[in-house]
mmCIF file of C-alpha atoms in Angstrom:
data_model
loop_
_atom_site.group_PDB
_atom_site.id
_atom_site.type_symbol
_atom_site.label_atom_id
_atom_site.label_comp_id
_atom_site.label_asym_id
_atom_site.label_seq_id
_atom_site.Cartn_x
_atom_site.Cartn_y
_atom_site.Cartn_z
ATOM 1 C CA HIS L 16 0.000 0.000 0.000
ATOM 2 C CA ASN L 17 2.819 2.365 0.909
ATOM 3 C CA ILE L 18 4.508 1.865 -2.468
ATOM 4 C CA TYR L 19 1.339 2.597 -4.444
ATOM 5 C CA ASP L 20 0.613 5.612 -2.285
ATOM 6 C CA ARG L 21 4.077 6.997 -3.010
ATOM 7 C CA ILE L 22 3.739 6.368 -6.755
ATOM 8 C CA PHE L 23 0.515 8.356 -6.881
ATOM 9 C CA ARG L 24 1.891 11.091 -4.638
ATOM 10 C CA GLU L 25 4.952 11.439 -6.836
ATOM 11 C CA ASN L 26 2.824 11.654 -9.985
ATOM 12 C CA ALA L 27 -0.021 13.630 -8.397
ATOM 13 C CA LYS L 28 0.395 16.726 -10.538
ATOM 14 C CA GLN L 29 0.517 14.767 -13.801
ATOM 15 C CA ILE L 30 -2.467 12.629 -12.848
ATOM 16 C CA PHE L 31 -4.483 15.705 -11.881
ATOM 17 C CA VAL L 32 -3.680 17.692 -15.013
ATOM 18 C CA ALA L 33 -4.049 14.819 -17.460
ATOM 19 C CA LEU L 34 -6.794 12.686 -15.946
ATOM 20 C CA ILE L 35 -8.945 14.477 -13.392
ATOM 21 C CA GLN L 36 -9.164 17.784 -15.249
ATOM 22 C CA HIS L 37 -10.039 15.873 -18.428
ATOM 23 C CA LEU L 38 -12.708 13.660 -16.890
ATOM 24 C CA TYR L 39 -14.340 16.474 -14.930
ATOM 25 C CA GLN L 40 -13.857 19.125 -17.608
ATOM 26 C CA LEU L 41 -12.510 21.472 -14.937
ATOM 27 C CA ASP L 42 -11.878 25.108 -15.800
ATOM 28 C CA VAL L 43 -8.685 25.606 -13.773
ATOM 29 C CA LYS L 44 -6.750 28.860 -13.770
ATOM 30 C CA SER L 45 -4.052 27.468 -11.466
ATOM 31 C CA PHE L 46 -3.646 24.907 -8.706
ATOM 32 C CA ARG L 47 -1.174 23.712 -6.091
ATOM 33 C CA ILE L 48 -0.827 20.375 -4.342
ATOM 34 C CA LEU L 49 -1.432 20.438 -0.589
ATOM 35 C CA ASN L 50 0.371 18.137 1.839
ATOM 36 C CA PRO L 51 -1.776 18.164 4.970
ATOM 37 C CA LYS L 52 -0.770 16.741 8.313
ATOM 38 C CA PHE L 53 -3.789 16.691 10.581
ATOM 39 C CA PRO L 54 -3.060 16.997 14.310
ATOM 40 C CA SER L 55 -4.286 14.332 16.685
ATOM 41 C CA THR L 56 -4.826 16.001 20.057
ATOM 42 C CA SER L 57 -7.178 15.961 23.017
ATOM 43 C CA ASP L 58 -9.052 18.840 21.334
ATOM 44 C CA ASN L 59 -10.557 16.199 19.074
ATOM 45 C CA GLU L 60 -12.216 14.399 21.993
ATOM 46 C CA VAL L 61 -15.969 14.879 22.272
ATOM 47 C CA ASP L 62 -17.622 15.908 25.549
ATOM 48 C CA HIS L 63 -20.650 13.600 25.803
ATOM 49 C CA LEU L 64 -22.414 11.056 23.622
ATOM 50 C CA TYR L 65 -25.778 9.409 24.260
ATOM 51 C CA HIS L 66 -26.999 6.363 22.373
ATOM 52 C CA ILE L 67 -30.751 6.842 22.030
ATOM 53 C CA ILE L 68 -33.156 3.957 21.419
ATOM 54 C CA PRO L 69 -36.600 5.518 20.787
ATOM 55 C CA ASN L 70 -39.948 3.792 21.218
ATOM 56 C CA LYS L 71 -40.445 4.189 17.470
ATOM 57 C CA GLY L 72 -38.020 4.858 14.649
ATOM 58 C CA THR L 73 -34.302 4.309 14.281
ATOM 59 C CA GLU L 74 -31.617 4.562 16.934
ATOM 60 C CA TYR L 75 -29.360 7.615 16.947
ATOM 61 C CA ILE L 76 -26.569 9.388 18.811
ATOM 62 C CA VAL L 77 -26.983 12.676 20.676
ATOM 63 C CA HIS L 78 -23.679 14.541 20.818
ATOM 64 C CA VAL L 79 -23.408 17.305 23.449
ATOM 65 C CA GLU L 80 -20.599 19.858 23.672
ATOM 66 C CA PHE L 81 -20.292 22.328 26.560
ATOM 67 C CA GLN L 82 -19.074 25.842 25.735
ATOM 68 C CA ALA L 83 -18.367 28.660 28.166
ATOM 69 C CA ALA L 84 -17.734 31.238 25.428
ATOM 70 C CA ASN L 85 -18.294 31.840 21.730
ATOM 71 C CA ASP L 86 -15.925 29.902 19.507
ATOM 72 C CA PRO L 87 -15.772 31.012 15.848
ATOM 73 C CA GLU L 88 -14.379 27.554 14.951
ATOM 74 C CA MET L 89 -17.195 25.678 16.693
ATOM 75 C CA LEU L 90 -19.026 24.805 13.489
ATOM 76 C CA THR L 91 -15.985 23.233 11.843
ATOM 77 C CA ARG L 92 -15.144 21.416 15.081
ATOM 78 C CA MET L 93 -18.664 19.986 15.222
ATOM 79 C CA GLN L 94 -18.349 18.917 11.598
ATOM 80 C CA GLU L 95 -15.146 17.034 12.431
ATOM 81 C CA TYR L 96 -16.733 15.456 15.512
ATOM 82 C CA HIS L 97 -19.725 14.385 13.427
ATOM 83 C CA ALA L 98 -17.500 12.490 10.981
ATOM 84 C CA LYS L 99 -15.593 10.744 13.789
ATOM 85 C CA ILE L 100 -18.770 9.779 15.662
ATOM 86 C CA TYR L 101 -20.502 8.426 12.571
ATOM 87 C CA LYS L 102 -17.397 6.456 11.597
ATOM 88 C CA GLN L 103 -17.356 4.840 15.050
ATOM 89 C CA TYR L 104 -21.051 4.068 15.561
ATOM 90 C CA LYS L 105 -22.650 4.109 12.065
ATOM 91 C CA LEU L 106 -25.752 5.827 13.463
ATOM 92 C CA PRO L 107 -27.381 9.215 12.728
ATOM 93 C CA VAL L 108 -25.883 11.973 14.893
ATOM 94 C CA ARG L 109 -27.811 14.872 16.466
ATOM 95 C CA PRO L 110 -25.316 17.539 17.589
ATOM 96 C CA LEU L 111 -25.998 19.998 20.404
ATOM 97 C CA VAL L 112 -23.914 22.771 21.980
ATOM 98 C CA LEU L 113 -24.816 23.718 25.547
ATOM 99 C CA ASN L 114 -23.847 27.359 26.140
ATOM 100 C CA LEU L 115 -22.624 27.835 29.713
ATOM 101 C CA GLY L 116 -21.828 31.534 29.322
ATOM 102 C CA ASP L 117 -23.934 34.584 30.196
ATOM 103 C CA LYS L 118 -24.108 35.905 26.631
ATOM 104 C CA PRO L 119 -25.933 34.569 23.567
ATOM 105 C CA PHE L 120 -23.957 32.118 21.437
ATOM 106 C CA THR L 121 -23.423 33.976 18.168
ATOM 107 C CA ALA L 122 -20.969 31.690 16.369
ATOM 108 C CA PRO L 123 -22.318 30.102 13.126
ATOM 109 C CA THR L 124 -24.382 26.969 13.725
ATOM 110 C CA GLN L 125 -25.261 25.865 10.167
ATOM 111 C CA LEU L 126 -23.027 24.844 7.287
ATOM 112 C CA LYS L 127 -23.545 26.414 3.892
ATOM 113 C CA LYS L 128 -24.710 24.186 1.076
ATOM 114 C CA ASP L 129 -21.246 23.832 -0.465
ATOM 115 C CA GLU L 130 -19.701 22.989 2.938
ATOM 116 C CA ILE L 131 -21.827 19.901 3.519
ATOM 117 C CA PHE L 132 -20.356 16.491 2.732
ATOM 118 C CA THR L 133 -23.003 14.491 0.886
ATOM 119 C CA GLY L 134 -20.888 11.772 -0.735
ATOM 120 C CA TYR L 135 -18.116 11.360 -3.287
ATOM 121 C CA ASP L 136 -17.498 10.421 -6.913
ATOM 122 C CA VAL L 137 -15.522 7.382 -8.059
ATOM 123 C CA ILE L 138 -13.238 7.039 -11.068
ATOM 124 C CA ASP L 139 -12.802 3.323 -11.864
ATOM 125 C CA LEU L 140 -9.494 3.055 -13.709
ATOM 126 C CA PHE L 141 -10.415 -0.454 -14.851
ATOM 127 C CA SER L 142 -13.350 0.983 -16.801
ATOM 128 C CA LEU L 143 -11.407 3.770 -18.536
ATOM 129 C CA SER L 144 -10.350 3.551 -22.156
ATOM 130 C CA THR L 145 -6.784 2.381 -22.659
ATOM 131 C CA GLU L 146 -6.544 4.685 -25.674
ATOM 132 C CA LEU L 147 -7.573 7.660 -23.510
ATOM 133 C CA LEU L 148 -4.774 7.078 -21.005
ATOM 134 C CA LEU L 149 -2.236 6.452 -23.767
ATOM 135 C CA SER L 150 -3.229 9.748 -25.392
ATOM 136 C CA PHE L 151 -2.017 11.870 -22.468
ATOM 137 C CA GLN L 152 1.311 13.665 -22.740
ATOM 138 C CA MET L 153 2.447 13.032 -19.166
ATOM 139 C CA PRO L 154 4.208 9.748 -18.311
ATOM 140 C CA GLY L 155 2.719 9.600 -14.814
ATOM 141 C CA ALA L 156 -0.740 9.360 -16.393
ATOM 142 C CA VAL L 157 0.288 7.108 -19.302
ATOM 143 C CA ILE L 158 1.472 4.282 -17.000
ATOM 144 C CA LEU L 159 -2.057 4.099 -15.567
ATOM 145 C CA ALA L 160 -3.063 2.441 -18.844
ATOM 146 C CA ILE L 161 -1.827 -0.845 -17.289
ATOM 147 C CA LEU L 162 -4.876 -0.598 -14.978
ATOM 148 C CA SER L 163 -7.391 0.307 -17.711
ATOM 149 C CA ASN L 164 -10.107 -1.542 -19.639
ATOM 150 C CA TYR L 165 -8.655 -4.143 -22.008
ATOM 151 C CA PRO L 166 -8.834 -7.957 -22.378
ATOM 152 C CA LYS L 167 -6.088 -9.809 -20.502
ATOM 153 C CA GLU L 168 -4.849 -11.371 -23.726
ATOM 154 C CA GLN L 169 -3.960 -7.869 -24.961
ATOM 155 C CA LEU L 170 -1.569 -7.209 -22.071
ATOM 156 C CA ASP L 171 1.556 -7.541 -24.238
ATOM 157 C CA THR L 172 0.142 -5.075 -26.765
ATOM 158 C CA VAL L 173 -0.786 -2.583 -24.033
ATOM 159 C CA LEU L 174 2.631 -2.870 -22.370
ATOM 160 C CA GLY L 175 4.322 -2.287 -25.710
ATOM 161 C CA ALA L 176 2.177 0.786 -26.333
ATOM 162 C CA ILE L 177 2.917 2.189 -22.853
ATOM 163 C CA VAL L 178 6.680 1.772 -23.237
ATOM 164 C CA LYS L 179 6.571 3.232 -26.753
ATOM 165 C CA LYS L 180 4.709 6.287 -25.459
ATOM 166 C CA LEU L 181 7.086 6.653 -22.499
ATOM 167 C CA ARG L 182 10.023 6.728 -24.900
ATOM 168 C CA THR L 183 8.481 9.696 -26.694
ATOM 169 C CA LEU L 184 7.820 11.597 -23.464
ATOM 170 C CA VAL L 185 10.783 10.820 -21.195
ATOM 171 C CA LYS L 186 14.115 12.464 -21.960
ATOM 172 C CA THR L 187 16.577 10.768 -19.587
ATOM 173 C CA GLU L 188 17.470 7.175 -18.763
ATOM 174 C CA ASN L 189 16.911 7.744 -15.039
ATOM 175 C CA GLU L 190 13.416 9.058 -15.659
ATOM 176 C CA MET L 191 12.665 6.132 -17.967
ATOM 177 C CA ASN L 192 13.828 3.667 -15.327
ATOM 178 C CA ARG L 193 11.668 5.377 -12.723
ATOM 179 C CA PHE L 194 8.459 5.168 -14.754
ATOM 180 C CA VAL L 195 9.166 1.596 -15.914
ATOM 181 C CA ASN L 196 9.678 0.536 -12.291
ATOM 182 C CA GLN L 197 6.421 2.255 -11.353
ATOM 183 C CA LEU L 198 4.729 0.442 -14.245
ATOM 184 C CA PHE L 199 5.993 -2.867 -12.874
ATOM 185 C CA TYR L 200 4.652 -2.119 -9.391
ATOM 186 C CA LEU L 201 1.266 -1.104 -10.805
ATOM 187 C CA SER L 202 1.100 -4.389 -12.732
ATOM 188 C CA ARG L 203 1.050 -6.164 -9.357
ATOM 189 C CA LEU L 204 -2.379 -4.671 -8.701
ATOM 190 C CA ARG L 205 -3.678 -6.834 -11.585
ATOM 191 C CA LYS L 206 -1.357 -9.763 -10.790
ATOM 192 C CA PHE L 207 0.439 -9.155 -14.097
ATOM 193 C CA GLU L 208 3.957 -8.797 -12.702
ATOM 194 C CA GLN L 209 5.362 -12.008 -14.262
ATOM 195 C CA GLN L 210 4.000 -11.202 -17.711
ATOM 196 C CA THR L 211 5.108 -7.595 -17.347
ATOM 197 C CA LYS L 212 8.652 -8.602 -16.383
ATOM 198 C CA GLN L 213 8.804 -11.040 -19.286
ATOM 199 C CA LYS L 214 7.547 -8.469 -21.798
ATOM 200 C CA LEU L 215 9.981 -5.820 -20.579
ATOM 201 C CA ASP L 216 12.828 -8.332 -20.819
ATOM 202 C CA GLU L 217 11.820 -9.025 -24.437
ATOM 203 C CA MET L 218 11.975 -5.272 -25.078
ATOM 204 C CA LEU L 219 15.484 -5.200 -23.565
ATOM 205 C CA ILE L 220 14.289 -3.110 -20.633
ATOM 206 C CA GLU L 221 15.820 -4.253 -17.368
ATOM 207 C CA ILE L 222 14.127 -3.985 -14.002
ATOM 208 C CA ASP L 223 16.232 -4.433 -10.902
ATOM 209 C CA ILE L 224 13.744 -4.103 -8.068
ATOM 210 C CA LYS L 225 16.510 -4.146 -5.455
ATOM 211 C CA GLU L 226 17.985 -1.046 -7.081
ATOM 212 C CA ASP L 227 14.629 0.710 -7.240
ATOM 213 C CA TYR L 228 14.340 3.597 -4.797
ATOM 214 C CA PHE L 229 10.914 2.457 -3.557
ATOM 215 C CA TYR L 230 12.491 -0.844 -2.549
ATOM 216 C CA ARG L 231 15.493 0.846 -0.915
ATOM 217 C CA GLU L 232 13.304 3.364 0.877
ATOM 218 C CA GLY L 233 11.081 0.578 2.180
ATOM 219 C CA ARG L 234 14.083 -1.344 3.506
ATOM 220 C CA GLU L 235 15.470 1.774 5.174
ATOM 221 C CA GLU L 236 12.094 2.558 6.742
ATOM 222 C CA GLY L 237 11.824 -1.027 7.993
ATOM 223 C CA ALA L 238 15.273 -0.840 9.570
ATOM 224 C CA LEU L 239 14.378 2.418 11.307
ATOM 225 C CA ILE L 240 11.141 0.916 12.658
ATOM 226 C CA LEU L 241 13.022 -2.069 14.080
ATOM 227 C CA SER L 242 15.670 0.188 15.599
ATOM 228 C CA LEU L 243 13.045 2.302 17.377
ATOM 229 C CA HIS L 244 11.189 -0.845 18.464
ATOM 230 C CA HIS L 245 14.361 -2.309 20.006
ATOM 231 C CA LYS L 246 14.837 0.969 21.891
ATOM 232 C CA GLY L 247 11.483 0.362 23.573
ATOM 233 C CA GLU L 248 9.266 2.782 21.626
ATOM 234 C CA SER L 249 5.652 1.734 21.162
ATOM 235 C CA ALA L 250 4.126 1.014 17.744
ATOM 236 C CA LYS L 251 1.936 4.117 18.153
ATOM 237 C CA ALA L 252 4.938 6.347 18.920
ATOM 238 C CA ILE L 253 6.862 4.964 15.928
ATOM 239 C CA ALA L 254 3.863 5.422 13.625
ATOM 240 C CA ASP L 255 3.444 9.050 14.734
ATOM 241 C CA LYS L 256 7.144 9.731 14.289
ATOM 242 C CA LEU L 257 7.283 8.260 10.747
ATOM 243 C CA ASP L 258 3.799 9.416 9.684
ATOM 244 C CA ILE L 259 2.581 5.905 8.824
ATOM 245 C CA SER L 260 -0.162 3.678 10.235
ATOM 246 C CA VAL L 261 0.206 1.635 13.422
ATOM 247 C CA SER L 262 -0.757 -1.498 11.471
ATOM 248 C CA GLN L 263 2.201 -0.949 9.100
ATOM 249 C CA VAL L 264 4.574 -0.668 12.051
ATOM 250 C CA GLN L 265 3.148 -3.791 13.699
ATOM 251 C CA SER L 266 3.321 -5.839 10.498
ATOM 252 C CA ILE L 267 7.030 -5.036 10.036
ATOM 253 C CA ILE L 268 7.827 -5.807 13.684
ATOM 254 C CA GLU L 269 5.898 -9.111 13.494
ATOM 255 C CA LYS L 270 7.517 -10.062 10.174
ATOM 256 C CA TYR L 271 11.069 -9.647 11.412
ATOM 257 C CA ALA L 272 10.263 -11.168 14.793
ATOM 258 C CA SER L 273 9.035 -14.338 13.066
ATOM 259 C CA GLU L 274 12.161 -14.412 10.863
ATOM 260 C CA ASP L 275 14.414 -14.047 13.919
#
């Protein structure tokens, strides 16, 4: 998961410009990629929750927050709480702020229409036209053609077309190696890695996974996790320090523990 996440992060700009703008027909003057790191603090803890089972109708959660003064960020805080509560309990949430002060609560209490989360769209890469993805002029989008809509028996043809297009777009050997390695990793998502390796060998394109920077970075990260673990740090502390999930940390610790 970490490898695929890094591939898409590295190619985020190309994928946005070539694919998302095209599919959504976005009229974009300019854009920049954000790299958020959301804090996890006690401020995110809710005050009180009540699980209500009515005589009639569906169960729900009443969420109560106590406030001694106006808070201009209260509405966005309540929105964040709502998402966390629903994720935990999968029940409708009725939010309430109990004002403990001696002045009316004047902070906004209702989200505007365009601030309300009502769902999300999905782009299924496996349903997209292979020709569409091959038509883009950015290599980070072109390699997604390996995940597109074509019969399995056409894999060799698609791989050949991807590499041919990459050769027209990529100017240096290092860049070519990077995108070919990414192509190989993406082929694993369709369980095509053996056929992909064979086809690339036929095209005299070598892949040395142990020399690939994703592989090296993963090994280095694993070594750091084990080092911190041996120093007595908890999986949670290591995950926070390296900005990865606790489950990733635990899986690496368990893997090497079993090997030892």
